[in-house]
Structure formats: C-alpha cells, structure tokens
Amino acid sequence: MPETPDDILGDAGYAAIELVGRTGASNLEIGYLHDGVPIEAAGWWAHAQYKGARITAEDHTSPAAALEALARRLLTGAKCTHCRGLVALTDRGALAYATSTLVDGTPWNVDQARQAGQCRWQRVGRTWKRGCE
C-alpha cells in the first residue's frame, strides 16, 4: 500500500511547513539528490526562500527529517516575535551567534541576545509552540 502524506511527513513535517509559513517565507521546496537508492539514502533537502535569502537543510534521511532540520535551523539564533526573547530549543538554553542578521534585516549580536532573555520553543504535535504563550 502506498504511503500517504501523513505517513511521509508526520507531525514533524507538518509542524515545519506551518512554521515556515509563519516566518514569512515566500517559497518552500523539498527534494532529494539521488535516484535509484533507498529512500533513506536519497539525500533529502528542504529550503525556504526569503527576500533573496535561502535557508537550507541538506542531506537528511527523509522529507520529514529535512523539514524538521529546516525548522530547527530557522529557530536557532532567532528571536520570538511575541516576547522578543531568544528562542531556546532545549532546557539548556538558547544558542546565539556572535554577530548575525535576522531574516528581516535586523542586526543581532550576543549582547542584544543576553538582554532579550529567552523563550523556550517546542514542537507539540503539528505545530511549534512558543514558551511565552
């Protein structure tokens, strides 16, 4: 019996698609690099397009894994649009890059991240939930 989109994407894939939409991406693509190999060896990738910038997650074992990696990449080093805290994906705290530019063009450095506090995000079923909800 063929797999359904629910089987292929699972909750993680659907949560990532929803998150990419919430971040304002103009496009989302999912694909693979290698034909004629088992699905887990196909080299799955996912990327989101933003005003001339493309954020990519590459070389994963399934479409769901590529989408989950893309979601985590988008959230790592980001700030919550609601509380303005640095997004933390684990209880150990958030990861901040020394100097970066947010997708909206805003400069973001470690001192700003420290002052912003943290917002613990987690995936709950088919959506990513912010800790400040």
PDB file of N, CA and C in Angstrom, residues 30-126:
ATOM      1  N   ILE A  30      11.014  20.980  -1.179  1.00  0.00           N
ATOM      2  CA  ILE A  30      11.550  19.753  -0.602  1.00  0.00           C
ATOM      3  C   ILE A  30      11.970  18.878  -1.774  1.00  0.00           C
ATOM      4  N   GLY A  31      13.097  18.234  -1.664  1.00  0.00           N
ATOM      5  CA  GLY A  31      13.538  17.361  -2.747  1.00  0.00           C
ATOM      6  C   GLY A  31      14.638  16.422  -2.295  1.00  0.00           C
ATOM      7  N   TYR A  32      15.171  15.696  -3.245  1.00  0.00           N
ATOM      8  CA  TYR A  32      16.242  14.745  -2.945  1.00  0.00           C
ATOM      9  C   TYR A  32      17.276  14.805  -4.061  1.00  0.00           C
ATOM     10  N   LEU A  33      18.477  14.295  -3.764  1.00  0.00           N
ATOM     11  CA  LEU A  33      19.591  14.376  -4.699  1.00  0.00           C
ATOM     12  C   LEU A  33      19.820  13.110  -5.509  1.00  0.00           C
ATOM     13  N   HIS A  34      19.516  11.941  -4.956  1.00  0.00           N
ATOM     14  CA  HIS A  34      19.938  10.682  -5.573  1.00  0.00           C
ATOM     15  C   HIS A  34      18.756   9.810  -5.966  1.00  0.00           C
ATOM     16  N   ASP A  35      18.705   9.440  -7.241  1.00  0.00           N
ATOM     17  CA  ASP A  35      17.699   8.499  -7.741  1.00  0.00           C
ATOM     18  C   ASP A  35      18.218   7.070  -7.619  1.00  0.00           C
ATOM     19  N   GLY A  36      17.294   6.115  -7.593  1.00  0.00           N
ATOM     20  CA  GLY A  36      17.662   4.704  -7.640  1.00  0.00           C
ATOM     21  C   GLY A  36      18.339   4.177  -6.394  1.00  0.00           C
ATOM     22  N   VAL A  37      18.116   4.833  -5.266  1.00  0.00           N
ATOM     23  CA  VAL A  37      18.677   4.384  -3.987  1.00  0.00           C
ATOM     24  C   VAL A  37      17.537   4.249  -2.993  1.00  0.00           C
ATOM     25  N   PRO A  38      17.731   3.544  -1.889  1.00  0.00           N
ATOM     26  CA  PRO A  38      16.681   3.503  -0.863  1.00  0.00           C
ATOM     27  C   PRO A  38      16.340   4.923  -0.409  1.00  0.00           C
ATOM     28  N   ILE A  39      15.094   5.142  -0.024  1.00  0.00           N
ATOM     29  CA  ILE A  39      14.617   6.483   0.336  1.00  0.00           C
ATOM     30  C   ILE A  39      15.504   7.160   1.378  1.00  0.00           C
ATOM     31  N   GLU A  40      16.009   6.390   2.331  1.00  0.00           N
ATOM     32  CA  GLU A  40      16.829   6.991   3.387  1.00  0.00           C
ATOM     33  C   GLU A  40      18.224   7.384   2.897  1.00  0.00           C
ATOM     34  N   ALA A  41      18.606   6.952   1.699  1.00  0.00           N
ATOM     35  CA  ALA A  41      19.910   7.308   1.125  1.00  0.00           C
ATOM     36  C   ALA A  41      19.787   8.344   0.006  1.00  0.00           C
ATOM     37  N   ALA A  42      18.595   8.886  -0.187  1.00  0.00           N
ATOM     38  CA  ALA A  42      18.350   9.796  -1.304  1.00  0.00           C
ATOM     39  C   ALA A  42      18.914  11.197  -1.090  1.00  0.00           C
ATOM     40  N   GLY A  43      19.298  11.539   0.131  1.00  0.00           N
ATOM     41  CA  GLY A  43      19.848  12.870   0.403  1.00  0.00           C
ATOM     42  C   GLY A  43      18.788  13.955   0.356  1.00  0.00           C
ATOM     43  N   TRP A  44      17.786  13.854   1.205  1.00  0.00           N
ATOM     44  CA  TRP A  44      16.657  14.786   1.226  1.00  0.00           C
ATOM     45  C   TRP A  44      17.080  16.166   1.694  1.00  0.00           C
ATOM     46  N   TRP A  45      16.514  17.202   1.073  1.00  0.00           N
ATOM     47  CA  TRP A  45      16.778  18.587   1.448  1.00  0.00           C
ATOM     48  C   TRP A  45      15.461  19.350   1.503  1.00  0.00           C
ATOM     49  N   ALA A  46      15.487  20.459   2.216  1.00  0.00           N
ATOM     50  CA  ALA A  46      14.347  21.375   2.277  1.00  0.00           C
ATOM     51  C   ALA A  46      14.915  22.784   2.350  1.00  0.00           C
ATOM     52  N   HIS A  47      14.292  23.711   1.624  1.00  0.00           N
ATOM     53  CA  HIS A  47      14.720  25.100   1.772  1.00  0.00           C
ATOM     54  C   HIS A  47      13.533  26.052   1.694  1.00  0.00           C
ATOM     55  N   ALA A  48      13.707  27.150   2.423  1.00  0.00           N
ATOM     56  CA  ALA A  48      12.708  28.225   2.475  1.00  0.00           C
ATOM     57  C   ALA A  48      13.340  29.470   1.869  1.00  0.00           C
ATOM     58  N   GLN A  49      12.559  30.194   1.107  1.00  0.00           N
ATOM     59  CA  GLN A  49      13.041  31.396   0.416  1.00  0.00           C
ATOM     60  C   GLN A  49      12.497  32.642   1.109  1.00  0.00           C
ATOM     61  N   TYR A  50      13.386  33.609   1.358  1.00  0.00           N
ATOM     62  CA  TYR A  50      13.037  34.889   1.981  1.00  0.00           C
ATOM     63  C   TYR A  50      13.717  36.022   1.232  1.00  0.00           C
ATOM     64  N   LYS A  51      13.012  36.929   0.639  1.00  0.00           N
ATOM     65  CA  LYS A  51      13.558  38.155   0.038  1.00  0.00           C
ATOM     66  C   LYS A  51      15.011  38.027  -0.413  1.00  0.00           C
ATOM     67  N   GLY A  52      15.320  37.096  -1.240  1.00  0.00           N
ATOM     68  CA  GLY A  52      16.672  36.946  -1.758  1.00  0.00           C
ATOM     69  C   GLY A  52      17.570  36.040  -0.939  1.00  0.00           C
ATOM     70  N   ALA A  53      17.132  35.592   0.211  1.00  0.00           N
ATOM     71  CA  ALA A  53      17.916  34.664   1.033  1.00  0.00           C
ATOM     72  C   ALA A  53      17.238  33.303   1.035  1.00  0.00           C
ATOM     73  N   ARG A  54      18.032  32.254   0.987  1.00  0.00           N
ATOM     74  CA  ARG A  54      17.503  30.898   1.033  1.00  0.00           C
ATOM     75  C   ARG A  54      18.124  30.190   2.229  1.00  0.00           C
ATOM     76  N   ILE A  55      17.285  29.640   3.082  1.00  0.00           N
ATOM     77  CA  ILE A  55      17.734  28.867   4.242  1.00  0.00           C
ATOM     78  C   ILE A  55      17.519  27.399   3.894  1.00  0.00           C
ATOM     79  N   THR A  56      18.568  26.587   4.051  1.00  0.00           N
ATOM     80  CA  THR A  56      18.535  25.202   3.581  1.00  0.00           C
ATOM     81  C   THR A  56      18.963  24.234   4.665  1.00  0.00           C
ATOM     82  N   ALA A  57      18.340  23.069   4.651  1.00  0.00           N
ATOM     83  CA  ALA A  57      18.773  21.917   5.447  1.00  0.00           C
ATOM     84  C   ALA A  57      19.002  20.795   4.442  1.00  0.00           C
ATOM     85  N   GLU A  58      20.171  20.183   4.444  1.00  0.00           N
ATOM     86  CA  GLU A  58      20.553  19.219   3.413  1.00  0.00           C
ATOM     87  C   GLU A  58      20.963  17.866   3.986  1.00  0.00           C
ATOM     88  N   ASP A  59      20.873  16.869   3.097  1.00  0.00           N
ATOM     89  CA  ASP A  59      21.405  15.524   3.329  1.00  0.00           C
ATOM     90  C   ASP A  59      20.757  14.823   4.524  1.00  0.00           C
ATOM     91  N   HIS A  60      19.441  14.687   4.463  1.00  0.00           N
ATOM     92  CA  HIS A  60      18.691  14.010   5.522  1.00  0.00           C
ATOM     93  C   HIS A  60      18.084  12.720   4.992  1.00  0.00           C
ATOM     94  N   THR A  61      17.613  11.869   5.890  1.00  0.00           N
ATOM     95  CA  THR A  61      17.156  10.524   5.531  1.00  0.00           C
ATOM     96  C   THR A  61      15.704  10.444   5.081  1.00  0.00           C
ATOM     97  N   SER A  62      14.963  11.548   5.191  1.00  0.00           N
ATOM     98  CA  SER A  62      13.558  11.541   4.786  1.00  0.00           C
ATOM     99  C   SER A  62      13.092  12.982   4.598  1.00  0.00           C
ATOM    100  N   PRO A  63      11.955  13.163   3.922  1.00  0.00           N
ATOM    101  CA  PRO A  63      11.415  14.516   3.815  1.00  0.00           C
ATOM    102  C   PRO A  63      11.105  15.118   5.194  1.00  0.00           C
ATOM    103  N   ALA A  64      10.567  14.302   6.094  1.00  0.00           N
ATOM    104  CA  ALA A  64      10.241  14.793   7.438  1.00  0.00           C
ATOM    105  C   ALA A  64      11.495  15.237   8.183  1.00  0.00           C
ATOM    106  N   ALA A  65      12.580  14.471   8.062  1.00  0.00           N
ATOM    107  CA  ALA A  65      13.826  14.832   8.736  1.00  0.00           C
ATOM    108  C   ALA A  65      14.403  16.121   8.167  1.00  0.00           C
ATOM    109  N   ALA A  66      14.313  16.304   6.851  1.00  0.00           N
ATOM    110  CA  ALA A  66      14.801  17.539   6.232  1.00  0.00           C
ATOM    111  C   ALA A  66      13.973  18.737   6.698  1.00  0.00           C
ATOM    112  N   LEU A  67      12.660  18.574   6.752  1.00  0.00           N
ATOM    113  CA  LEU A  67      11.793  19.661   7.208  1.00  0.00           C
ATOM    114  C   LEU A  67      12.031  19.992   8.677  1.00  0.00           C
ATOM    115  N   GLU A  68      12.186  18.975   9.513  1.00  0.00           N
ATOM    116  CA  GLU A  68      12.462  19.202  10.940  1.00  0.00           C
ATOM    117  C   GLU A  68      13.780  19.952  11.103  1.00  0.00           C
ATOM    118  N   ALA A  69      14.787  19.561  10.349  1.00  0.00           N
ATOM    119  CA  ALA A  69      16.084  20.238  10.421  1.00  0.00           C
ATOM    120  C   ALA A  69      15.959  21.687   9.963  1.00  0.00           C
ATOM    121  N   LEU A  70      15.164  21.931   8.935  1.00  0.00           N
ATOM    122  CA  LEU A  70      14.942  23.300   8.471  1.00  0.00           C
ATOM    123  C   LEU A  70      14.252  24.125   9.555  1.00  0.00           C
ATOM    124  N   ALA A  71      13.242  23.574  10.192  1.00  0.00           N
ATOM    125  CA  ALA A  71      12.550  24.291  11.269  1.00  0.00           C
ATOM    126  C   ALA A  71      13.528  24.644  12.391  1.00  0.00           C
ATOM    127  N   ARG A  72      14.340  23.697  12.794  1.00  0.00           N
ATOM    128  CA  ARG A  72      15.303  23.949  13.867  1.00  0.00           C
ATOM    129  C   ARG A  72      16.335  24.991  13.447  1.00  0.00           C
ATOM    130  N   ARG A  73      16.717  24.955  12.195  1.00  0.00           N
ATOM    131  CA  ARG A  73      17.671  25.951  11.693  1.00  0.00           C
ATOM    132  C   ARG A  73      17.053  27.348  11.715  1.00  0.00           C
ATOM    133  N   LEU A  74      15.795  27.449  11.336  1.00  0.00           N
ATOM    134  CA  LEU A  74      15.116  28.745  11.357  1.00  0.00           C
ATOM    135  C   LEU A  74      14.971  29.293  12.774  1.00  0.00           C
ATOM    136  N   LEU A  75      14.761  28.409  13.736  1.00  0.00           N
ATOM    137  CA  LEU A  75      14.543  28.847  15.113  1.00  0.00           C
ATOM    138  C   LEU A  75      15.841  29.103  15.877  1.00  0.00           C
ATOM    139  N   THR A  76      16.923  28.429  15.512  1.00  0.00           N
ATOM    140  CA  THR A  76      18.199  28.585  16.218  1.00  0.00           C
ATOM    141  C   THR A  76      18.760  29.982  15.969  1.00  0.00           C
ATOM    142  N   GLY A  77      18.987  30.706  17.032  1.00  0.00           N
ATOM    143  CA  GLY A  77      19.509  32.060  16.930  1.00  0.00           C
ATOM    144  C   GLY A  77      18.450  33.108  16.625  1.00  0.00           C
ATOM    145  N   ALA A  78      17.192  32.696  16.554  1.00  0.00           N
ATOM    146  CA  ALA A  78      16.103  33.633  16.247  1.00  0.00           C
ATOM    147  C   ALA A  78      15.580  34.283  17.519  1.00  0.00           C
ATOM    148  N   LYS A  79      14.771  35.316  17.327  1.00  0.00           N
ATOM    149  CA  LYS A  79      14.098  35.891  18.489  1.00  0.00           C
ATOM    150  C   LYS A  79      12.593  35.726  18.302  1.00  0.00           C
ATOM    151  N   CYS A  80      11.912  35.506  19.407  1.00  0.00           N
ATOM    152  CA  CYS A  80      10.470  35.327  19.399  1.00  0.00           C
ATOM    153  C   CYS A  80       9.822  36.658  19.007  1.00  0.00           C
ATOM    154  N   THR A  81       8.919  36.619  18.046  1.00  0.00           N
ATOM    155  CA  THR A  81       8.265  37.847  17.603  1.00  0.00           C
ATOM    156  C   THR A  81       7.247  38.349  18.622  1.00  0.00           C
ATOM    157  N   HIS A  82       6.881  37.511  19.577  1.00  0.00           N
ATOM    158  CA  HIS A  82       5.894  37.918  20.586  1.00  0.00           C
ATOM    159  C   HIS A  82       6.572  38.573  21.791  1.00  0.00           C
ATOM    160  N   CYS A  83       7.468  37.844  22.456  1.00  0.00           N
ATOM    161  CA  CYS A  83       8.101  38.370  23.675  1.00  0.00           C
ATOM    162  C   CYS A  83       9.480  38.971  23.426  1.00  0.00           C
ATOM    163  N   ARG A  84      10.013  38.780  22.228  1.00  0.00           N
ATOM    164  CA  ARG A  84      11.332  39.272  21.809  1.00  0.00           C
ATOM    165  C   ARG A  84      12.494  38.543  22.465  1.00  0.00           C
ATOM    166  N   GLY A  85      12.228  37.430  23.175  1.00  0.00           N
ATOM    167  CA  GLY A  85      13.289  36.632  23.767  1.00  0.00           C
ATOM    168  C   GLY A  85      13.993  35.785  22.716  1.00  0.00           C
ATOM    169  N   LEU A  86      15.212  35.376  23.014  1.00  0.00           N
ATOM    170  CA  LEU A  86      15.970  34.496  22.136  1.00  0.00           C
ATOM    171  C   LEU A  86      15.342  33.104  22.200  1.00  0.00           C
ATOM    172  N   VAL A  87      15.073  32.523  21.063  1.00  0.00           N
ATOM    173  CA  VAL A  87      14.423  31.215  21.008  1.00  0.00           C
ATOM    174  C   VAL A  87      15.376  30.143  21.544  1.00  0.00           C
ATOM    175  N   ALA A  88      14.911  29.386  22.531  1.00  0.00           N
ATOM    176  CA  ALA A  88      15.642  28.246  23.087  1.00  0.00           C
ATOM    177  C   ALA A  88      14.906  26.976  22.681  1.00  0.00           C
ATOM    178  N   LEU A  89      15.635  26.003  22.136  1.00  0.00           N
ATOM    179  CA  LEU A  89      15.019  24.749  21.713  1.00  0.00           C
ATOM    180  C   LEU A  89      15.241  23.622  22.709  1.00  0.00           C
ATOM    181  N   THR A  90      16.059  23.870  23.724  1.00  0.00           N
ATOM    182  CA  THR A  90      16.283  22.869  24.771  1.00  0.00           C
ATOM    183  C   THR A  90      16.235  23.573  26.122  1.00  0.00           C
ATOM    184  N   ASP A  91      16.147  22.783  27.165  1.00  0.00           N
ATOM    185  CA  ASP A  91      16.153  23.337  28.518  1.00  0.00           C
ATOM    186  C   ASP A  91      17.529  23.880  28.904  1.00  0.00           C
ATOM    187  N   ARG A  92      18.560  23.543  28.140  1.00  0.00           N
ATOM    188  CA  ARG A  92      19.910  24.059  28.416  1.00  0.00           C
ATOM    189  C   ARG A  92      20.048  25.513  28.017  1.00  0.00           C
ATOM    190  N   GLY A  93      19.086  26.026  27.245  1.00  0.00           N
ATOM    191  CA  GLY A  93      19.114  27.434  26.858  1.00  0.00           C
ATOM    192  C   GLY A  93      19.309  27.630  25.375  1.00  0.00           C
ATOM    193  N   ALA A  94      19.294  28.883  25.005  1.00  0.00           N
ATOM    194  CA  ALA A  94      19.355  29.271  23.599  1.00  0.00           C
ATOM    195  C   ALA A  94      20.791  29.338  23.109  1.00  0.00           C
ATOM    196  N   LEU A  95      20.917  29.242  21.815  1.00  0.00           N
ATOM    197  CA  LEU A  95      22.192  29.393  21.141  1.00  0.00           C
ATOM    198  C   LEU A  95      22.171  30.729  20.425  1.00  0.00           C
ATOM    199  N   ALA A  96      23.196  31.537  20.643  1.00  0.00           N
ATOM    200  CA  ALA A  96      23.269  32.832  19.969  1.00  0.00           C
ATOM    201  C   ALA A  96      24.565  32.888  19.169  1.00  0.00           C
ATOM    202  N   TYR A  97      24.477  33.385  17.963  1.00  0.00           N
ATOM    203  CA  TYR A  97      25.665  33.605  17.144  1.00  0.00           C
ATOM    204  C   TYR A  97      26.279  34.933  17.548  1.00  0.00           C
ATOM    205  N   ALA A  98      27.604  35.048  17.468  1.00  0.00           N
ATOM    206  CA  ALA A  98      28.295  36.258  17.909  1.00  0.00           C
ATOM    207  C   ALA A  98      27.759  37.499  17.206  1.00  0.00           C
ATOM    208  N   THR A  99      27.621  37.442  15.922  1.00  0.00           N
ATOM    209  CA  THR A  99      27.068  38.547  15.154  1.00  0.00           C
ATOM    210  C   THR A  99      26.252  37.943  14.027  1.00  0.00           C
ATOM    211  N   SER A 100      25.034  38.407  13.867  1.00  0.00           N
ATOM    212  CA  SER A 100      24.211  37.895  12.782  1.00  0.00           C
ATOM    213  C   SER A 100      23.199  38.949  12.383  1.00  0.00           C
ATOM    214  N   THR A 101      22.506  38.643  11.317  1.00  0.00           N
ATOM    215  CA  THR A 101      21.422  39.495  10.842  1.00  0.00           C
ATOM    216  C   THR A 101      20.185  38.630  10.754  1.00  0.00           C
ATOM    217  N   LEU A 102      19.096  39.075  11.352  1.00  0.00           N
ATOM    218  CA  LEU A 102      17.849  38.329  11.290  1.00  0.00           C
ATOM    219  C   LEU A 102      17.281  38.381   9.881  1.00  0.00           C
ATOM    220  N   VAL A 103      16.357  37.489   9.606  1.00  0.00           N
ATOM    221  CA  VAL A 103      15.756  37.420   8.276  1.00  0.00           C
ATOM    222  C   VAL A 103      15.163  38.759   7.855  1.00  0.00           C
ATOM    223  N   ASP A 104      14.664  39.535   8.818  1.00  0.00           N
ATOM    224  CA  ASP A 104      14.073  40.840   8.472  1.00  0.00           C
ATOM    225  C   ASP A 104      15.116  41.945   8.282  1.00  0.00           C
ATOM    226  N   GLY A 105      16.413  41.596   8.390  1.00  0.00           N
ATOM    227  CA  GLY A 105      17.484  42.561   8.189  1.00  0.00           C
ATOM    228  C   GLY A 105      17.991  43.219   9.457  1.00  0.00           C
ATOM    229  N   THR A 106      17.374  42.909  10.598  1.00  0.00           N
ATOM    230  CA  THR A 106      17.772  43.487  11.877  1.00  0.00           C
ATOM    231  C   THR A 106      19.101  42.897  12.340  1.00  0.00           C
ATOM    232  N   PRO A 107      20.084  43.748  12.696  1.00  0.00           N
ATOM    233  CA  PRO A 107      21.335  43.216  13.258  1.00  0.00           C
ATOM    234  C   PRO A 107      21.063  42.616  14.639  1.00  0.00           C
ATOM    235  N   TRP A 108      21.787  41.575  14.983  1.00  0.00           N
ATOM    236  CA  TRP A 108      21.541  40.847  16.237  1.00  0.00           C
ATOM    237  C   TRP A 108      22.883  40.370  16.738  1.00  0.00           C
ATOM    238  N   ASN A 109      23.285  40.799  17.938  1.00  0.00           N
ATOM    239  CA  ASN A 109      24.568  40.361  18.490  1.00  0.00           C
ATOM    240  C   ASN A 109      24.358  39.715  19.862  1.00  0.00           C
ATOM    241  N   VAL A 110      25.421  39.206  20.428  1.00  0.00           N
ATOM    242  CA  VAL A 110      25.335  38.462  21.688  1.00  0.00           C
ATOM    243  C   VAL A 110      24.807  39.339  22.820  1.00  0.00           C
ATOM    244  N   ASP A 111      25.244  40.592  22.902  1.00  0.00           N
ATOM    245  CA  ASP A 111      24.759  41.484  23.966  1.00  0.00           C
ATOM    246  C   ASP A 111      23.248  41.696  23.861  1.00  0.00           C
ATOM    247  N   GLN A 112      22.743  41.878  22.644  1.00  0.00           N
ATOM    248  CA  GLN A 112      21.300  42.021  22.451  1.00  0.00           C
ATOM    249  C   GLN A 112      20.583  40.733  22.848  1.00  0.00           C
ATOM    250  N   ALA A 113      21.165  39.600  22.502  1.00  0.00           N
ATOM    251  CA  ALA A 113      20.551  38.313  22.850  1.00  0.00           C
ATOM    252  C   ALA A 113      20.487  38.133  24.364  1.00  0.00           C
ATOM    253  N   ARG A 114      21.553  38.492  25.072  1.00  0.00           N
ATOM    254  CA  ARG A 114      21.559  38.382  26.548  1.00  0.00           C
ATOM    255  C   ARG A 114      20.476  39.262  27.169  1.00  0.00           C
ATOM    256  N   GLN A 115      20.339  40.465  26.670  1.00  0.00           N
ATOM    257  CA  GLN A 115      19.353  41.395  27.206  1.00  0.00           C
ATOM    258  C   GLN A 115      17.922  40.964  26.888  1.00  0.00           C
ATOM    259  N   ALA A 116      17.738  40.238  25.816  1.00  0.00           N
ATOM    260  CA  ALA A 116      16.388  39.861  25.370  1.00  0.00           C
ATOM    261  C   ALA A 116      15.756  38.781  26.237  1.00  0.00           C
ATOM    262  N   GLY A 117      16.555  38.003  26.948  1.00  0.00           N
ATOM    263  CA  GLY A 117      16.009  36.867  27.681  1.00  0.00           C
ATOM    264  C   GLY A 117      15.788  35.697  26.733  1.00  0.00           C
ATOM    265  N   GLN A 118      15.041  34.702  27.205  1.00  0.00           N
ATOM    266  CA  GLN A 118      14.842  33.511  26.393  1.00  0.00           C
ATOM    267  C   GLN A 118      13.378  33.104  26.354  1.00  0.00           C
ATOM    268  N   CYS A 119      13.016  32.445  25.277  1.00  0.00           N
ATOM    269  CA  CYS A 119      11.668  31.920  25.094  1.00  0.00           C
ATOM    270  C   CYS A 119      11.811  30.474  24.636  1.00  0.00           C
ATOM    271  N   ARG A 120      11.391  29.535  25.449  1.00  0.00           N
ATOM    272  CA  ARG A 120      11.563  28.096  25.180  1.00  0.00           C
ATOM    273  C   ARG A 120      10.503  27.603  24.204  1.00  0.00           C
ATOM    274  N   TRP A 121      10.905  27.260  23.006  1.00  0.00           N
ATOM    275  CA  TRP A 121      10.005  26.736  21.983  1.00  0.00           C
ATOM    276  C   TRP A 121      10.084  25.222  21.961  1.00  0.00           C
ATOM    277  N   GLN A 122       8.963  24.595  21.628  1.00  0.00           N
ATOM    278  CA  GLN A 122       8.956  23.135  21.453  1.00  0.00           C
ATOM    279  C   GLN A 122       7.875  22.740  20.457  1.00  0.00           C
ATOM    280  N   ARG A 123       8.114  21.615  19.816  1.00  0.00           N
ATOM    281  CA  ARG A 123       7.118  21.122  18.879  1.00  0.00           C
ATOM    282  C   ARG A 123       6.099  20.309  19.646  1.00  0.00           C
ATOM    283  N   VAL A 124       4.821  20.653  19.460  1.00  0.00           N
ATOM    284  CA  VAL A 124       3.709  19.935  20.077  1.00  0.00           C
ATOM    285  C   VAL A 124       2.810  19.479  18.934  1.00  0.00           C
ATOM    286  N   GLY A 125       2.861  18.204  18.644  1.00  0.00           N
ATOM    287  CA  GLY A 125       2.075  17.683  17.523  1.00  0.00           C
ATOM    288  C   GLY A 125       2.492  18.324  16.222  1.00  0.00           C
ATOM    289  N   ARG A 126       1.525  18.949  15.541  1.00  0.00           N
ATOM    290  CA  ARG A 126       1.776  19.544  14.229  1.00  0.00           C
ATOM    291  C   ARG A 126       2.042  21.040  14.258  1.00  0.00           C
TER     292      ARG A 126
END
